[in-house]
Tab-separated table of N, CA and C in Angstrom:
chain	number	residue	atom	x	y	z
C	11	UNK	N	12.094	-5.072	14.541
C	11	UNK	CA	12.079	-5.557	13.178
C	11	UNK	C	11.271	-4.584	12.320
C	12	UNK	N	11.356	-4.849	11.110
C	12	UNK	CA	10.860	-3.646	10.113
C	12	UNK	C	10.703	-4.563	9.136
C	13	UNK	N	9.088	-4.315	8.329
C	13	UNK	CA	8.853	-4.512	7.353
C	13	UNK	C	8.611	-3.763	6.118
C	14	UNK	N	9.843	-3.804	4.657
C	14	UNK	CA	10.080	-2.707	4.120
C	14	UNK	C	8.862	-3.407	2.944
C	15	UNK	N	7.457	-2.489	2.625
C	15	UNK	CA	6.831	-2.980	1.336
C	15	UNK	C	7.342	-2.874	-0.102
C	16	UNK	N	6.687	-3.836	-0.835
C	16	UNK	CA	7.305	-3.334	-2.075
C	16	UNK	C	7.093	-1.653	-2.896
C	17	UNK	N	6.229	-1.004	-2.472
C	17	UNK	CA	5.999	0.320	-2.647
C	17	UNK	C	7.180	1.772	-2.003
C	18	UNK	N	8.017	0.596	-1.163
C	18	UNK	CA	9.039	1.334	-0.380
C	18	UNK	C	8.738	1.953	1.058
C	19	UNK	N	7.418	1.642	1.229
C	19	UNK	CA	6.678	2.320	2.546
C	19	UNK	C	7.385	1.320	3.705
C	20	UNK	N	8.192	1.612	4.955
C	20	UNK	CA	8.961	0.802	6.137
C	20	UNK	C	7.795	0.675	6.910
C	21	UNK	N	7.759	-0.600	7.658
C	21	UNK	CA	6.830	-0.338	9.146
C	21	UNK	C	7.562	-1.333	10.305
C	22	UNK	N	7.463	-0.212	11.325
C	22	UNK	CA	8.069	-0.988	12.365
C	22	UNK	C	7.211	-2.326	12.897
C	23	UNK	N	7.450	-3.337	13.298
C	23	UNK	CA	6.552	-4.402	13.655
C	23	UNK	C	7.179	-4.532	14.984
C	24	UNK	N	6.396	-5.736	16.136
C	24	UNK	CA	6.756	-5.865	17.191
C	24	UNK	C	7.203	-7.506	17.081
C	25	UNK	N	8.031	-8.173	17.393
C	25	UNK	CA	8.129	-9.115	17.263
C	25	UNK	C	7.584	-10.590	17.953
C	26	UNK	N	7.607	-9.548	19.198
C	26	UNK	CA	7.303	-10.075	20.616
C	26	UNK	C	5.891	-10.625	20.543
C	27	UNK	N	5.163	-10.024	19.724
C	27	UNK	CA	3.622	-10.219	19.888
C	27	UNK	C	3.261	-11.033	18.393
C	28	UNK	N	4.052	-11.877	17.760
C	28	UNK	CA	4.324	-11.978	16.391
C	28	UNK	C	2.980	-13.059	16.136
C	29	UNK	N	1.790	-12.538	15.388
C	29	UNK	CA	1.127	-13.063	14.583
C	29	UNK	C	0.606	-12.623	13.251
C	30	UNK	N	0.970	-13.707	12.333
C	30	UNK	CA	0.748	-13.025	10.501
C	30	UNK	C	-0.295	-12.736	10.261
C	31	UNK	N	-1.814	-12.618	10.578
C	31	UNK	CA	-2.500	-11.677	10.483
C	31	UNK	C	-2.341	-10.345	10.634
C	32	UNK	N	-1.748	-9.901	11.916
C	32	UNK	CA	-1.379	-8.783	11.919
C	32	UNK	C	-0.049	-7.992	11.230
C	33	UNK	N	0.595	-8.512	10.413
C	33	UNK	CA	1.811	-8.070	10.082
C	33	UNK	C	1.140	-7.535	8.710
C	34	UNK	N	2.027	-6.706	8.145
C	34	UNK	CA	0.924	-6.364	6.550
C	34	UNK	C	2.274	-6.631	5.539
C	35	UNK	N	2.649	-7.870	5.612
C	35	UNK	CA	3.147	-9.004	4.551
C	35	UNK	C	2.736	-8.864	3.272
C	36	UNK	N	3.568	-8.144	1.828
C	36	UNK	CA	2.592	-8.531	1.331
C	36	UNK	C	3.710	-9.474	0.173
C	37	UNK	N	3.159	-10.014	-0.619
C	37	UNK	CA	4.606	-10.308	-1.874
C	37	UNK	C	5.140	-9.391	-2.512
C	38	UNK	N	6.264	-9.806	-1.964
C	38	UNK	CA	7.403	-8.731	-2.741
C	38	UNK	C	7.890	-8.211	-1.578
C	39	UNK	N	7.574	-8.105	-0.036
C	39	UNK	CA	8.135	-7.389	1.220
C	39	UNK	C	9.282	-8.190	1.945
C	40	UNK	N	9.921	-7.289	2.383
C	40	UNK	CA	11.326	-7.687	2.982
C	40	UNK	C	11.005	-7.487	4.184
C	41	UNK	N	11.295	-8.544	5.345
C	41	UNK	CA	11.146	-8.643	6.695
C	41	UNK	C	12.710	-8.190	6.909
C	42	UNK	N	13.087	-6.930	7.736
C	42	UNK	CA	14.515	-6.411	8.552
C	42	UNK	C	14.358	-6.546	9.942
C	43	UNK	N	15.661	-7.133	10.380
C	43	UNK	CA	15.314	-7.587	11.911
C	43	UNK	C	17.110	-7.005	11.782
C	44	UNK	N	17.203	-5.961	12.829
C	44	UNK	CA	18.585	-5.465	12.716
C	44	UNK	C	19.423	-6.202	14.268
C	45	UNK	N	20.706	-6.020	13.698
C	45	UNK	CA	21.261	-6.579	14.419
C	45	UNK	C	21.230	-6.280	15.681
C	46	UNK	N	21.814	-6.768	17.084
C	46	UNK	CA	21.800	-6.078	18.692
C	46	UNK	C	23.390	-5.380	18.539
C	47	UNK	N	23.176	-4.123	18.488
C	47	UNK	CA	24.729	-2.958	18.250
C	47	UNK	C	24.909	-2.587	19.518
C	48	UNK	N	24.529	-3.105	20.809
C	48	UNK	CA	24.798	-2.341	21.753
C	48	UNK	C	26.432	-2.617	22.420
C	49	UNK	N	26.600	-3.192	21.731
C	49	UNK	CA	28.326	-3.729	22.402
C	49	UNK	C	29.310	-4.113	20.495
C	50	UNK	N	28.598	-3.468	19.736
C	50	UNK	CA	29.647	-3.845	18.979
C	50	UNK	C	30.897	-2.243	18.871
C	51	UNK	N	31.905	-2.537	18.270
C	51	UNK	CA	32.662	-1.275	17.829
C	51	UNK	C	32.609	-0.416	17.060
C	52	UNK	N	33.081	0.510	16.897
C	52	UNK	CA	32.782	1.715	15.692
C	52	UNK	C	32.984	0.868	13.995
C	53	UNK	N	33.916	0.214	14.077
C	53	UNK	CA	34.580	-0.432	12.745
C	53	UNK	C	33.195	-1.677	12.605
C	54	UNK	N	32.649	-2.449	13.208
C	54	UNK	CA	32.081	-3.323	13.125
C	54	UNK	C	30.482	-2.824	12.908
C	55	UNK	N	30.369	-1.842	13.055
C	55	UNK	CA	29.067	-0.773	13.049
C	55	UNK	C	28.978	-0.485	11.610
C	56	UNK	N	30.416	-0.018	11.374
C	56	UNK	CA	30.393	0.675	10.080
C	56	UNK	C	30.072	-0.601	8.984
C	57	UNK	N	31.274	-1.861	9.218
C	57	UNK	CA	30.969	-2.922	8.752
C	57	UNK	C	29.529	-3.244	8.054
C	58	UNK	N	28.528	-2.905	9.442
C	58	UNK	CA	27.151	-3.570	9.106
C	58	UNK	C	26.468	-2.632	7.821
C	59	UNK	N	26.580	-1.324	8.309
C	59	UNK	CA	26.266	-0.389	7.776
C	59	UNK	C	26.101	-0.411	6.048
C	60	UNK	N	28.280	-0.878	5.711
C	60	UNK	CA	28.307	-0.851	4.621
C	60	UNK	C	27.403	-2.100	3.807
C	61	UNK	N	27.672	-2.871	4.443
C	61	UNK	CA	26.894	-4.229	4.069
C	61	UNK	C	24.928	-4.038	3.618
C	62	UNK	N	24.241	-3.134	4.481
C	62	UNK	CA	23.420	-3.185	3.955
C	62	UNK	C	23.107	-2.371	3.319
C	63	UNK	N	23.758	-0.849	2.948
C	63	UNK	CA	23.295	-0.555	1.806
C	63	UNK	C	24.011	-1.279	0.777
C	64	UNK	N	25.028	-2.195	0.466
C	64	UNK	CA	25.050	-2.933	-0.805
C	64	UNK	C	24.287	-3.598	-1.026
C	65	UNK	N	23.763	-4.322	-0.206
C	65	UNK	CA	22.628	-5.076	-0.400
C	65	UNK	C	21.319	-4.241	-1.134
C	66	UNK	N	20.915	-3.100	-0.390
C	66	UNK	CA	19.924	-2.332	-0.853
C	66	UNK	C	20.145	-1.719	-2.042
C	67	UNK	N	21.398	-1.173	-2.831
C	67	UNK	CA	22.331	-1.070	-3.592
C	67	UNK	C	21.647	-2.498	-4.965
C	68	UNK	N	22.351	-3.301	-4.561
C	68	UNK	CA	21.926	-4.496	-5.467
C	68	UNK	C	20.677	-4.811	-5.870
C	69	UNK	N	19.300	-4.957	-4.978
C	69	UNK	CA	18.558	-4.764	-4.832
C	69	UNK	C	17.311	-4.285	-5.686
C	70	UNK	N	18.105	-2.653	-5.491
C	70	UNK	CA	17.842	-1.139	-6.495
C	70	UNK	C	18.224	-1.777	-7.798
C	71	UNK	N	19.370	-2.259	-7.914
C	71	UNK	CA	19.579	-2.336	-9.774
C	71	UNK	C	19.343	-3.234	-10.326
C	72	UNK	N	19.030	-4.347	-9.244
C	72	UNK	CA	18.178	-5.913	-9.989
C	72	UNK	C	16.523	-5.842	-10.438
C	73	UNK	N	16.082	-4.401	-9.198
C	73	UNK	CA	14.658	-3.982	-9.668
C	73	UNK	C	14.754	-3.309	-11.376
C	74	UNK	N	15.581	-2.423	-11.113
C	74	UNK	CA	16.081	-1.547	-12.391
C	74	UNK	C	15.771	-2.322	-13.669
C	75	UNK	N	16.802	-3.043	-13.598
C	75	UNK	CA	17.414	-4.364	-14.772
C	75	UNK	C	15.747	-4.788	-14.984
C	76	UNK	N	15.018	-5.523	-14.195
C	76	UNK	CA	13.747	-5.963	-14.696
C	76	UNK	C	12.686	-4.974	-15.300
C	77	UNK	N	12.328	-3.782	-14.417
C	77	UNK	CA	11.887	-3.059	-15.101
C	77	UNK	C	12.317	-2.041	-16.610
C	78	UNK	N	12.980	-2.150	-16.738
C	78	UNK	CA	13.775	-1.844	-18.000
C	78	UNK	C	13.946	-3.112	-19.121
C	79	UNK	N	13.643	-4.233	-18.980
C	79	UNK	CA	13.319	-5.106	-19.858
C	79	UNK	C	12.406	-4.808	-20.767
């Protein structure tokens, strides 16, 4: 899993050992927990792929839109 801050800085986290003291949570951070790809297909890969940069995509221009208010 990966925690992306709002500053844009990623950190890998462990999940296994999961207590919120130790995680550096802050408001505004996105918890990523990626999918298990070890048995999916090339098309279903790509699938995921496209999916989250739209998301990150959307994201980007909903930050945009506010800061530009």
């Amino acid at each position: 899993a990966y925690i992306v801050l709002p500053n844009g800085e990623a950190k890998k986290v462990d999940l296994g050992r999961f207590t919120l003291r130790d995680l550096p949570v802050t408001a505004g951070s996105i918890i990523f927990v990626p999918p298990d790809t070890t048995s999916l297909s090339g098309f279903e890969v790509t699938e995921l792929v496209a999916g989250l940069v739209s998301n990150i995509a959307s994201a980007a221009l909903g930050i945009g839109a506010i800061v530009n208010q």
